[in-house]
Coordinates of C-alpha atoms in Angstrom, one line a residue:
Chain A
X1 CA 59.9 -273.4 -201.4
X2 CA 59.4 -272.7 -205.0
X3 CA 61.2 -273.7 -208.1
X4 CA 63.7 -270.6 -207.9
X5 CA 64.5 -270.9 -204.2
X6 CA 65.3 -274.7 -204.3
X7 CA 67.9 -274.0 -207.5
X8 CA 69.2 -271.4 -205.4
X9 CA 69.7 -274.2 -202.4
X10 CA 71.6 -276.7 -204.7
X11 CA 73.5 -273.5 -205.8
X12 CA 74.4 -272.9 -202.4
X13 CA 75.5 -276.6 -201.3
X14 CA 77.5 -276.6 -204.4
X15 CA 79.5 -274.1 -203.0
X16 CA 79.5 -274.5 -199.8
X17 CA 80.8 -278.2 -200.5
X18 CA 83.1 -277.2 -202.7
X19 CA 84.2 -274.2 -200.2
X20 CA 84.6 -276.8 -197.5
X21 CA 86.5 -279.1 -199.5
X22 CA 89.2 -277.1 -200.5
X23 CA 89.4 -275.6 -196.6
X24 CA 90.2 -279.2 -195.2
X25 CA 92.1 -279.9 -198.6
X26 CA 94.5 -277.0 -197.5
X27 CA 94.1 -277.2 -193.8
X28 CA 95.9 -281.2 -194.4
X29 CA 98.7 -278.9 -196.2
X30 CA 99.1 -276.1 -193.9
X31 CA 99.2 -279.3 -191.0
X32 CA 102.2 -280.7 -193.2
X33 CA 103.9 -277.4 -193.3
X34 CA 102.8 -276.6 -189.6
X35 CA 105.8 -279.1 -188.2
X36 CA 108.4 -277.0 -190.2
X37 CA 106.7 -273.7 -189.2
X38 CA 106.8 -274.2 -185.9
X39 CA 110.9 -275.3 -185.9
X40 CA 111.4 -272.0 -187.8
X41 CA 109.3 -269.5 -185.3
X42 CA 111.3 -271.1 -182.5
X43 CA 114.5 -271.1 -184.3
X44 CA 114.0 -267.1 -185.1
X45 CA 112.4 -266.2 -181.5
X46 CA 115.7 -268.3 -180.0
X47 CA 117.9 -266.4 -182.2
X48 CA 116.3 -262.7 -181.7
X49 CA 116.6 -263.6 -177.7
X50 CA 120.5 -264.1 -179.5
X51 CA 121.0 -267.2 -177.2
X52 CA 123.7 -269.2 -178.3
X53 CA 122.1 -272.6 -178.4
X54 CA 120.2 -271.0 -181.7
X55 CA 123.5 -270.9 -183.5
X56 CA 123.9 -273.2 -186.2
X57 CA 128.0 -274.2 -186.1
X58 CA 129.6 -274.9 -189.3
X59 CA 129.7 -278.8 -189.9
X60 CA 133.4 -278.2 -191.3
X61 CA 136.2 -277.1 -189.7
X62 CA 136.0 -273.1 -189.5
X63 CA 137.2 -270.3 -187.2
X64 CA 135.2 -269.1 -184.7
X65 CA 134.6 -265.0 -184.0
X66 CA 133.9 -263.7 -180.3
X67 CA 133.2 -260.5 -180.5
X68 CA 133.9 -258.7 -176.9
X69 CA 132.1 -255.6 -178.0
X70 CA 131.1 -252.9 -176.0
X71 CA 131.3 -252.2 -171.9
X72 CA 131.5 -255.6 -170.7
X73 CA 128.5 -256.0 -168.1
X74 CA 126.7 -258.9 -166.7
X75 CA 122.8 -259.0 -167.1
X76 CA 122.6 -257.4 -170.3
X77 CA 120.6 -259.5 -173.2
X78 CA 120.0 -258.5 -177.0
X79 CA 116.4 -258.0 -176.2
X80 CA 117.0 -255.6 -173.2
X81 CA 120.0 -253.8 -174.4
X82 CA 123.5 -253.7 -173.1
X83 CA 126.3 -256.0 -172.8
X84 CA 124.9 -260.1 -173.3
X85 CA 127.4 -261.9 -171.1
X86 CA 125.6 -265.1 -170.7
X87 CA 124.8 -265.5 -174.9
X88 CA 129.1 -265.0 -175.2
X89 CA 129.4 -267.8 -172.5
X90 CA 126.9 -269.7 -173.9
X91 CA 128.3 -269.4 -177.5
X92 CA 132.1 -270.1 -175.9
X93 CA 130.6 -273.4 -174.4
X94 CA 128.9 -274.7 -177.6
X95 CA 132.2 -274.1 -179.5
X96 CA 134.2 -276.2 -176.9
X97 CA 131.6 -279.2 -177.5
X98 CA 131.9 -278.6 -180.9
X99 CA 134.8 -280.9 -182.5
X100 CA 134.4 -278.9 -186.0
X101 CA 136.0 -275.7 -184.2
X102 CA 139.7 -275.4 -184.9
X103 CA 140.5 -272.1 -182.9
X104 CA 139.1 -268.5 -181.7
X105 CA 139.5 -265.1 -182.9
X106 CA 138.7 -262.9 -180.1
X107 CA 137.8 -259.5 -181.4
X108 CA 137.5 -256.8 -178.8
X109 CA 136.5 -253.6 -179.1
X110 CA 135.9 -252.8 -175.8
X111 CA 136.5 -249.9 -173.0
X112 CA 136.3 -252.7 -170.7
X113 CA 133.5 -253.0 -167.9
X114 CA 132.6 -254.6 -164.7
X115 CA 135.4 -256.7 -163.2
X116 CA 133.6 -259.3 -162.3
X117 CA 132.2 -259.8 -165.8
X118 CA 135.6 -259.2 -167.6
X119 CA 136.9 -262.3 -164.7
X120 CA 133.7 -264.4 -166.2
X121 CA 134.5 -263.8 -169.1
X122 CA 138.3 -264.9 -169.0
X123 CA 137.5 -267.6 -166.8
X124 CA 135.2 -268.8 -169.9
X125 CA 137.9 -267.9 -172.4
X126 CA 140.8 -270.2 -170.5
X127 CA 137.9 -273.1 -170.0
X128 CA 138.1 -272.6 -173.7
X129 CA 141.9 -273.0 -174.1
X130 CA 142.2 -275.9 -171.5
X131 CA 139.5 -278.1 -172.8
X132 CA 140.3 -277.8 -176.5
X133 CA 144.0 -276.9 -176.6
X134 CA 142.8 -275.0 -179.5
X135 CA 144.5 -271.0 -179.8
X136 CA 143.1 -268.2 -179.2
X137 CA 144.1 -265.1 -181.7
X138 CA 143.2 -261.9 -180.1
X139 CA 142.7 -258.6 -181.7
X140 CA 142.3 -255.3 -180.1
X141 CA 140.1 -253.2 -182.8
X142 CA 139.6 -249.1 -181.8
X143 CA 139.9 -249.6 -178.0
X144 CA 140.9 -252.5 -175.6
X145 CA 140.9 -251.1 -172.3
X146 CA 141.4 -252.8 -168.7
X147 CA 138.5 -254.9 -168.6
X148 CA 138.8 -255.3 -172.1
X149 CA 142.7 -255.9 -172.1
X150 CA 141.6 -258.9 -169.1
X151 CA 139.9 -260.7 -171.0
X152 CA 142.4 -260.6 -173.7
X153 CA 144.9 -262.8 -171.1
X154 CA 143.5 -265.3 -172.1
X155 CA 144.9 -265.5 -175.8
X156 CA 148.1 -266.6 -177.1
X157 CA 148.4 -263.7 -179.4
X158 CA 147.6 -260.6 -179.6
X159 CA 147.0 -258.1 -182.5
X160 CA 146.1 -254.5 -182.2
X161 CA 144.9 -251.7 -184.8
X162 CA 147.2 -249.0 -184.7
X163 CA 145.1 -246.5 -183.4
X164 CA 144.0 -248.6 -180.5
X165 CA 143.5 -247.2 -177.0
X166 CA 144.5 -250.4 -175.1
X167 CA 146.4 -252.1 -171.7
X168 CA 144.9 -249.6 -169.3
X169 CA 145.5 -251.7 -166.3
X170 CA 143.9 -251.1 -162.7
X171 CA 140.2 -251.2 -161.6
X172 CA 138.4 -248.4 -159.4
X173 CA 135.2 -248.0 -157.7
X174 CA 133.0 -244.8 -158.4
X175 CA 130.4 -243.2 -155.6
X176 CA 129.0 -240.3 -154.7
X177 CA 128.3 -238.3 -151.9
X178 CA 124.9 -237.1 -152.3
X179 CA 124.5 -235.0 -148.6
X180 CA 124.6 -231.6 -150.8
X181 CA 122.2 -232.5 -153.4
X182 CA 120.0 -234.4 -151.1
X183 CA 120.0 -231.3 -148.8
X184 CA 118.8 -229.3 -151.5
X185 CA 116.4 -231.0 -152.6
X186 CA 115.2 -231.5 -149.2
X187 CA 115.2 -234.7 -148.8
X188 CA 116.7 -236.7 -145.7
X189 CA 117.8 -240.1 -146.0
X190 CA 117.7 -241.8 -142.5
X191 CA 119.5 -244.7 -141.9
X192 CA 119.7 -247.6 -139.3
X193 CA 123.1 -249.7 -139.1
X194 CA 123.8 -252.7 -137.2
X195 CA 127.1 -251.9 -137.2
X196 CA 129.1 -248.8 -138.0
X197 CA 130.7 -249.9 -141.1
X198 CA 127.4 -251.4 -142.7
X199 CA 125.7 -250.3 -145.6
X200 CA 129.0 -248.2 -146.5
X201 CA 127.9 -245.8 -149.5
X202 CA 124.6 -245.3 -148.9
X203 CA 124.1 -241.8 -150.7
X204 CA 122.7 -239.8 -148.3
X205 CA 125.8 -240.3 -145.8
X206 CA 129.2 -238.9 -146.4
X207 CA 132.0 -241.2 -145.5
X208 CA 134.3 -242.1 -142.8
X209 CA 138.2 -242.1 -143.3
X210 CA 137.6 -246.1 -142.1
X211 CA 135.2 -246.5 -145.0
X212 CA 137.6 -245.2 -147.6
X213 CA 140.2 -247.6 -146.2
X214 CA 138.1 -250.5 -146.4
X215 CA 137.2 -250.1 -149.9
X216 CA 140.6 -249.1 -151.4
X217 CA 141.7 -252.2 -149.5
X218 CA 138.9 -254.2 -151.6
X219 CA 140.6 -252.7 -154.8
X220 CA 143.7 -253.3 -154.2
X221 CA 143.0 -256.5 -153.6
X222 CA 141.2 -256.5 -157.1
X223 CA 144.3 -254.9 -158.9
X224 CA 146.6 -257.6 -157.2
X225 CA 144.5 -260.1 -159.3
X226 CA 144.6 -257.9 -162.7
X227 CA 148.2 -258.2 -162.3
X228 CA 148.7 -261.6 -161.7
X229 CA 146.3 -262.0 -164.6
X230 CA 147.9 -260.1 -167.3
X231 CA 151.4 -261.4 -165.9
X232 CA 149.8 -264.6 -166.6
X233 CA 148.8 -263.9 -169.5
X234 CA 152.1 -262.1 -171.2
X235 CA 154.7 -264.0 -169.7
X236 CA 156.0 -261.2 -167.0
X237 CA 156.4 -260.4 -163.4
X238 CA 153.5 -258.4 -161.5
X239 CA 156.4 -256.5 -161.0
X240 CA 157.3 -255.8 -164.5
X241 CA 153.8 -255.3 -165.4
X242 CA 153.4 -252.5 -162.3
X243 CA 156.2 -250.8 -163.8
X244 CA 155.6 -250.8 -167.2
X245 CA 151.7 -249.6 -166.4
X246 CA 150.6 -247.6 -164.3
X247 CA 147.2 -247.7 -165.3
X248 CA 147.3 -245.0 -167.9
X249 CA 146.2 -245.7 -172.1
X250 CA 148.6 -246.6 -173.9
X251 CA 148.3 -246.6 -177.7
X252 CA 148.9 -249.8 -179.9
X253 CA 152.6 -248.9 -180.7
X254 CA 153.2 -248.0 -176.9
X255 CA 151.9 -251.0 -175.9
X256 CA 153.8 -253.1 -178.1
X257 CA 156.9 -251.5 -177.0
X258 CA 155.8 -252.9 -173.7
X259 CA 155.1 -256.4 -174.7
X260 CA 151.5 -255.4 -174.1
X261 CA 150.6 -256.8 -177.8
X262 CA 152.2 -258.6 -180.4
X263 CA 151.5 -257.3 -183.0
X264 CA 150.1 -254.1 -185.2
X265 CA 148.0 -254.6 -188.5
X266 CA 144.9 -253.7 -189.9
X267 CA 141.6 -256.8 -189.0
X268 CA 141.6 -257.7 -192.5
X269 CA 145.0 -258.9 -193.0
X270 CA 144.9 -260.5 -189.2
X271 CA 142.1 -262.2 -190.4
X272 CA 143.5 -263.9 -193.1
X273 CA 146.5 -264.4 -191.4
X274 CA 144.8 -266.6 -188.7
X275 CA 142.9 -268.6 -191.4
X276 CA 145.8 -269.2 -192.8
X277 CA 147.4 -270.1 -189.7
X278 CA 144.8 -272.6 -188.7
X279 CA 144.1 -273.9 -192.1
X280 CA 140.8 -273.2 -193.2
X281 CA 138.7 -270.9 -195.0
X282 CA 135.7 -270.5 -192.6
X283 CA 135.8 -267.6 -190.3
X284 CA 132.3 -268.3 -188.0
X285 CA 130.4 -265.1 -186.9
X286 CA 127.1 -265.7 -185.3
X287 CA 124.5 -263.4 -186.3
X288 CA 124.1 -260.3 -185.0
X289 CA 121.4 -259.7 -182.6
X290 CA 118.1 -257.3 -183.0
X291 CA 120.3 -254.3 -182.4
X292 CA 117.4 -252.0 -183.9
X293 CA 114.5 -253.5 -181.3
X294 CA 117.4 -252.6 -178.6
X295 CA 118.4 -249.2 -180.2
X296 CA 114.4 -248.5 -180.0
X297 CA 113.6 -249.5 -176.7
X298 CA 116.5 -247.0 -175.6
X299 CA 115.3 -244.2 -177.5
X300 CA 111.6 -244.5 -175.7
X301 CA 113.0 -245.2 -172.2
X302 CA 115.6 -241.7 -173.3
X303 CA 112.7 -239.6 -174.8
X304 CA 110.3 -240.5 -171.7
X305 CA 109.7 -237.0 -169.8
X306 CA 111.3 -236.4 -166.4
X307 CA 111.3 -233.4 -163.6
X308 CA 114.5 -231.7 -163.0
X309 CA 113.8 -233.1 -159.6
X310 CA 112.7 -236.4 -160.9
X311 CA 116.0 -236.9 -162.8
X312 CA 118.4 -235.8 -159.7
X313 CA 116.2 -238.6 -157.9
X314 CA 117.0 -240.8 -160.7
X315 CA 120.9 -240.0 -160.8
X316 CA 120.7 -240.2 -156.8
X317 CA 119.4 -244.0 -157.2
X318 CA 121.6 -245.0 -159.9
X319 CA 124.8 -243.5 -158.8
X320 CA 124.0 -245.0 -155.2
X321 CA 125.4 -248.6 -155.5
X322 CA 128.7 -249.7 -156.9
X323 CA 130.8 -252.1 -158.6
X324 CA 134.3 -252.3 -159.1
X325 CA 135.5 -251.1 -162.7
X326 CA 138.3 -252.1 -164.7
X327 CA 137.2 -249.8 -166.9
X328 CA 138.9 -246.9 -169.4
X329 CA 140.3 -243.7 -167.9
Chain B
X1 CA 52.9 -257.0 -206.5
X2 CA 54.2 -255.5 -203.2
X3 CA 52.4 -252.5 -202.2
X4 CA 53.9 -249.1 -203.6
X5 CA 53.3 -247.1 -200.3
X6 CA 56.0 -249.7 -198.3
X7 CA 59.2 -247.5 -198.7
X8 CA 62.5 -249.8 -199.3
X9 CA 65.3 -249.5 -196.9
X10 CA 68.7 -249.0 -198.9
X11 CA 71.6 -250.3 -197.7
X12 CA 73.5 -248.6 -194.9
X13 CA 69.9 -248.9 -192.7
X14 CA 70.2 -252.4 -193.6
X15 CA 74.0 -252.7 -193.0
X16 CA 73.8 -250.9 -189.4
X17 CA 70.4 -253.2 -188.8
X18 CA 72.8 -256.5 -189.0
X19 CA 75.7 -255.0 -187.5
X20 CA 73.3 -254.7 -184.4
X21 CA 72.0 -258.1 -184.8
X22 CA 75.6 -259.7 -184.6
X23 CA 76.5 -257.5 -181.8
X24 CA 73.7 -258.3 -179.9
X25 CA 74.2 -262.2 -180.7
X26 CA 77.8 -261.5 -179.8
X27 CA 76.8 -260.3 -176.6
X28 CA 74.6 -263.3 -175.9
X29 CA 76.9 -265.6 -176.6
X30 CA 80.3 -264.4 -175.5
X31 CA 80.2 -266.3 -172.6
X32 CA 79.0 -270.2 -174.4
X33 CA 81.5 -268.9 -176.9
X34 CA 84.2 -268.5 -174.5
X35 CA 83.8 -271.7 -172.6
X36 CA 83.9 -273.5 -176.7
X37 CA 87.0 -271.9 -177.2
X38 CA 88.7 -272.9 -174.3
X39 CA 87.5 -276.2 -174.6
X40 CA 88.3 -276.7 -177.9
X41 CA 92.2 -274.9 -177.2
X42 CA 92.8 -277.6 -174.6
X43 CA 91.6 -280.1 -176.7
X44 CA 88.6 -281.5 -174.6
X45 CA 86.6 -281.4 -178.0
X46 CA 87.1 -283.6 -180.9
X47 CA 87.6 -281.6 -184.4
X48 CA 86.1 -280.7 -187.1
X49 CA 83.2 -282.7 -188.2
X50 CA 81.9 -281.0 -191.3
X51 CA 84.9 -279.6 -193.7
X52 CA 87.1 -277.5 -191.1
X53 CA 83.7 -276.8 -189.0
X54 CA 83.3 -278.0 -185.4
X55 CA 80.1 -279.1 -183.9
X56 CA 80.6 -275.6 -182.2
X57 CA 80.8 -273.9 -185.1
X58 CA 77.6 -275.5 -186.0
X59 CA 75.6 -275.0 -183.4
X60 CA 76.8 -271.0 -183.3
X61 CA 75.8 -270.7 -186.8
X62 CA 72.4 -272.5 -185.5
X63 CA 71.9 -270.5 -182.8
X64 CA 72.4 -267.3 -185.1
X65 CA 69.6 -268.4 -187.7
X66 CA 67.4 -269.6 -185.0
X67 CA 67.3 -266.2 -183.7
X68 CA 67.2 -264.2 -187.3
X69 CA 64.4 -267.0 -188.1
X70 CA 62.5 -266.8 -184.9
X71 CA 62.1 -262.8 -184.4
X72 CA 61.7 -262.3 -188.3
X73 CA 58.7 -264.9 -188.6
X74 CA 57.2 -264.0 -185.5
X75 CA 57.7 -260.4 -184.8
X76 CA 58.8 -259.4 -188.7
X77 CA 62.0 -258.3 -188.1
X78 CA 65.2 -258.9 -185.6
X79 CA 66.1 -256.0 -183.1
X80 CA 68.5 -254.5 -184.9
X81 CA 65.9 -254.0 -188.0
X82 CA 63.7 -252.7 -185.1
X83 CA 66.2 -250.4 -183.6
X84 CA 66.5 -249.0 -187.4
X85 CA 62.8 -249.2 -187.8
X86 CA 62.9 -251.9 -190.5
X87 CA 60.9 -254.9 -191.1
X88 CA 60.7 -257.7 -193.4
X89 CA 57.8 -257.6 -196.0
X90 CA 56.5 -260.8 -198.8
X91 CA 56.3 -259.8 -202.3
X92 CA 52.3 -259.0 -201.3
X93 CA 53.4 -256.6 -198.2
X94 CA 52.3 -259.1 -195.7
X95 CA 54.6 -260.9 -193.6
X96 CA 56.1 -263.5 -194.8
X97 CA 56.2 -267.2 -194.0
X98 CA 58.0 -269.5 -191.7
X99 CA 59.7 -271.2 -195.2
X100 CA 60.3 -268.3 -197.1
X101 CA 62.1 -266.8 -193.8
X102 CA 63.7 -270.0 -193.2
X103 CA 65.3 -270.0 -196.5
X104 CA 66.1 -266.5 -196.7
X105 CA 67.7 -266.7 -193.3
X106 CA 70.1 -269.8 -194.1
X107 CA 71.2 -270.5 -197.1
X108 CA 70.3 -267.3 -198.7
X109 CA 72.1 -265.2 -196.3
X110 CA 74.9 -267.7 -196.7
X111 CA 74.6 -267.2 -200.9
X112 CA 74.6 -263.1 -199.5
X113 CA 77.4 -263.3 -197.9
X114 CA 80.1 -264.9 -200.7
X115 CA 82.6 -262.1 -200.9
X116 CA 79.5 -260.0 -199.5
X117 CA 78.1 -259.6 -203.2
X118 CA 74.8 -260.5 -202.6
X119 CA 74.8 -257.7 -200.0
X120 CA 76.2 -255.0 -202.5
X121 CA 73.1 -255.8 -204.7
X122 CA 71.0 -254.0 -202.2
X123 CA 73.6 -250.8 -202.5
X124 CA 72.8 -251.0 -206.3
X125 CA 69.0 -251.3 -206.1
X126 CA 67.4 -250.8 -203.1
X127 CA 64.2 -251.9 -204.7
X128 CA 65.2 -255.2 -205.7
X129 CA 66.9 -255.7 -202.4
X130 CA 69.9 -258.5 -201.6
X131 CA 70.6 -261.6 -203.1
X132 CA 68.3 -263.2 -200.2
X133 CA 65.5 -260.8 -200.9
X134 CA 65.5 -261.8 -204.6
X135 CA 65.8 -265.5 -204.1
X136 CA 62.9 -265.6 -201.6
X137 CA 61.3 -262.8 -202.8
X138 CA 60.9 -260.5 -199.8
X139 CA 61.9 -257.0 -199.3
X140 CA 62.8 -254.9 -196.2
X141 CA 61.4 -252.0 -195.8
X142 CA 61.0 -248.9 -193.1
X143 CA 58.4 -250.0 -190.6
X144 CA 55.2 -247.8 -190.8
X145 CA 55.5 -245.2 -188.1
X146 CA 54.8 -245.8 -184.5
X147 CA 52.1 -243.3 -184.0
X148 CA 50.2 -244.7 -186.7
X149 CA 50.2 -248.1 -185.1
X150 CA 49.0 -246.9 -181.8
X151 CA 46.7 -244.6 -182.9
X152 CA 44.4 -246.9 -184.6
X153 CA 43.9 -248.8 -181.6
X154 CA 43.5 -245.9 -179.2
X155 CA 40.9 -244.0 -181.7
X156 CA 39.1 -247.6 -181.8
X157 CA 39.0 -247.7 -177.9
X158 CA 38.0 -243.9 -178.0
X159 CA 35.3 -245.1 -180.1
X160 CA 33.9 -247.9 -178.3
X161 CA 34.5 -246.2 -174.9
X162 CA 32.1 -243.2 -175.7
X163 CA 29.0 -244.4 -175.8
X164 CA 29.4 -246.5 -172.7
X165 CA 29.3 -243.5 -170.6
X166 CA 26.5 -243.4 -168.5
X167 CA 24.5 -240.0 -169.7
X168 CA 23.5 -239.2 -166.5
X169 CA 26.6 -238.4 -164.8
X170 CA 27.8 -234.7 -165.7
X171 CA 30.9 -234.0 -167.7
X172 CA 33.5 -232.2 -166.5
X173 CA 31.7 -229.1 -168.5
X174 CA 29.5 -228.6 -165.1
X175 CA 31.9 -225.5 -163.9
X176 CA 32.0 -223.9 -167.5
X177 CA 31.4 -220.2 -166.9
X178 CA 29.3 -219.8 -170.1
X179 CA 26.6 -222.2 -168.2

């Protein structure tokens, strides 16, 4: 090693100390920082997933917003798209532990859903009202329809925009019969029943006059509970409430004729009018979910390519089970 | 002075050269590198121990000069200088030393490769080489040709191998038609 080569080696382990240094100098900072970091990443993965336990709840008294918006389903989640049933329970649940909440304001926009998930839903909404005492102030934006108008029982007011779609009353089950469409596309669906009246709807078999009667049964049975729900809910007879809908629309003036709503205004002014009512100045929303990751997993799962045959296969499946609906129309 | 007939290799030979060199000590040690990593990600293996490096850190970097060191000093150049037909020359055209290797493989490659200027250099002026070339004064340059590597000894063999036959035995001329 000559004289030029070893000044080139102290050169070198000049740097490379002084490189090293500084690393572990900010390695101890990022290490500090890291605890924080890591709150945050959980803190915006929990709150992308849109779970309620993410939410951070005013620590003064404030107003808290449910939004019911959209067909009311269970299984949904923000990530996956659709309606997220369990985050609305889940939010509902953290404002009955919280002793800062002073009252709801249940927004609904909403053609209504799965009956089932609009029962949920209410159920949640009364656990609300009879472990707090606090009110709930409803308002019915651009639609409020049977499932939507359910859940709405559970307030003790309810405002409407005045071209709202709302009430709606009744529930219904939608099948098909696919025979023809299976025949033509020659496919045969073969079945093997226990018992004659098992696996009712199965899509490649029409059905029996017995079949229809069970069913109707099953949702009349499920209207009989709407009723005694919204005549729960608004003070009435089922009776009254049979006769005053017969499970058409009704618009907000309509309805409020009925003794469907309270009230008509525009959000704004019910807004403030429940603030006022409730005596604060804090109206809660929690954030809105990823709606654009949602909005682009649907377009890719629309834009995927399909056969004409492919997609009656696809209808055939999705059309084959059912629920009951209290759902618009 | 280095001989004028050795032809310098400029930089994208030399570039590709290395690029082989880490891929093939990738290769090697994917699997020693794995088994480190998981170790160290479940916390089996105490930190660092030099700055932010690990004693696996360490012993990679080792393992890498070792090799560089190694085929350079004893072959005169690594397998990806061979695959580009490069090899590593003194200042005098000879091969160079264990040391001079030694240093140009550690802590001038390391000087090299600060921001990567010491490698630009070589982009600049072939001649003059990278910042490890200049510090230990070696060059790399494109390997004489194969042919003319084997056909010294072969001519040499030729050579020697002629007069040994026995002058009584014919040739293979015995069936000429001119005879």
């Amino acid at each position: 090693m000559n004289k030029k080569q070893f000044l080139w080696f102290v050169l070198a382990m000049a740097i490379f100390t002084a490189t090293g240094l500084l690393g572990v100098h900010s390695a101890r900072q990022a290490r500090e920082n890291s605890a924080a970091m890591a709150e945050q990443a959980a803190a915006s993965v929990q709150s992308l997933m849109g779970r309620a336990d993410a939410v951070q709840l005013p620590a003064v008294p404030y107003v808290a917003k449910v939004s019911v918006d959209g067909t009311i389903m269970s299984g949904g989640s923000p990530l996956s798209g659709g309606f997220d049933l369990k985050g609305l329970c889940d939010y509902i649940d953290s404002l009955i532990a919280d002793e800062n909440n002073v009252g709801m304001l249940l927004y609904v926009d909403s053609p209504g859903g799965e009956m089932k998930a609009s029962d949920d839903l209410y159920l949640k909404l009364m656990d609300y009202k009879t472990a707090t005492g606090r009110p709930i102030c409803c308002y019915f934006d651009s639609m409020a329809c049977s499932g939507g108008y359910y859940v709405a029982m559970a307030s003790d007011e309810i405002f409407a925009n005045r071209n709202c779609t709302c009430v709606n009353i009744g529930v219904y089950i939608s099948t098909y019969n696919m025979t023809g469409l299976f025949e033509k596309l020659g496919v045969e669906q073969i079945n093997f029943k226990s018992s004659e009246n098992k696996g009712i709807g199965l899509a490649g078999v029409p059905w029996t006059d017995e079949q229809k009667e069970i069913y109707q049964t099953m949702v009349d049975l499920n209207y009989e509970q709407f009723l005694d729900v919204v005549a729960q809910g608004r003070g009435m007879t089922k009776a009254q409430v049979k006769k005053l809908d017969d499970g058409r629309e009704m618009l907000a003036s309509q309805a409020l004729e009925a003794g469907f709503i309270d009230g008509i205004c525009r959000y704004e002014e019910y807004e403030a009018q429940v603030l006022e009512k409730l005596d604060t100045d804090l109206l809660y929303k929690p954030q809105a979910s990823a709606e654009s990751l949602q909005s682009l997993l649907q377009y890719f799962s629309r834009v995927l390519p399909r056969s004409d045959t492919q997609a009656l296969l696809d209808f055939a499946r999705d059309h084959s089970g059912f629920v009951v609906m209290a759902y618009a129309g | 002075m280095r001989d004028k007939t050795f032809r310098p290799a400029p930089f994208f030979p030399r570039a590709a050269a290395y690029l082989l060199d880490r891929l093939i000590l990738a290769a090697v040690l994917f699997i020693p590198r794995l088994i480190a990593a998981v170790r160290a990600f479940s916390g089996q293996v105490s930190g660092a121990v030099l700055f932010r490096f690990t004693w696996a850190d360490i012993l990679f970097w080792a393992l890498g000069a070792v090799y560089f060191i190694l085929f350079t000093v004893l072959t005169g150049s690594t397998l990806g200088k061979k695959a580009m037909g490069l090899t590593v020359v003194a200042a005098d055209g000879s091969r160079p030393g264990a040391l001079t290797v030694i240093c140009r493989e550690t802590f001038g490659r390391y000087l090299s490769s600060l921001l990567c200027i010491g490698y630009l250099l070589c982009l600049a002026d072939p001649d003059r080489g990278a910042l490890h070339d200049r510090i230990c004064d070696t060059a790399v340059v494109y390997a004489p040709p194969r042919e003319e590597k084997r056909a010294a000894p072969t001519a040499r063999r030729a050579a020697a191998a002629a007069p040994a036959l026995p002058s009584g035995i014919p040739g293979d001329d015995w069936y000429a038609p001119n005879r």
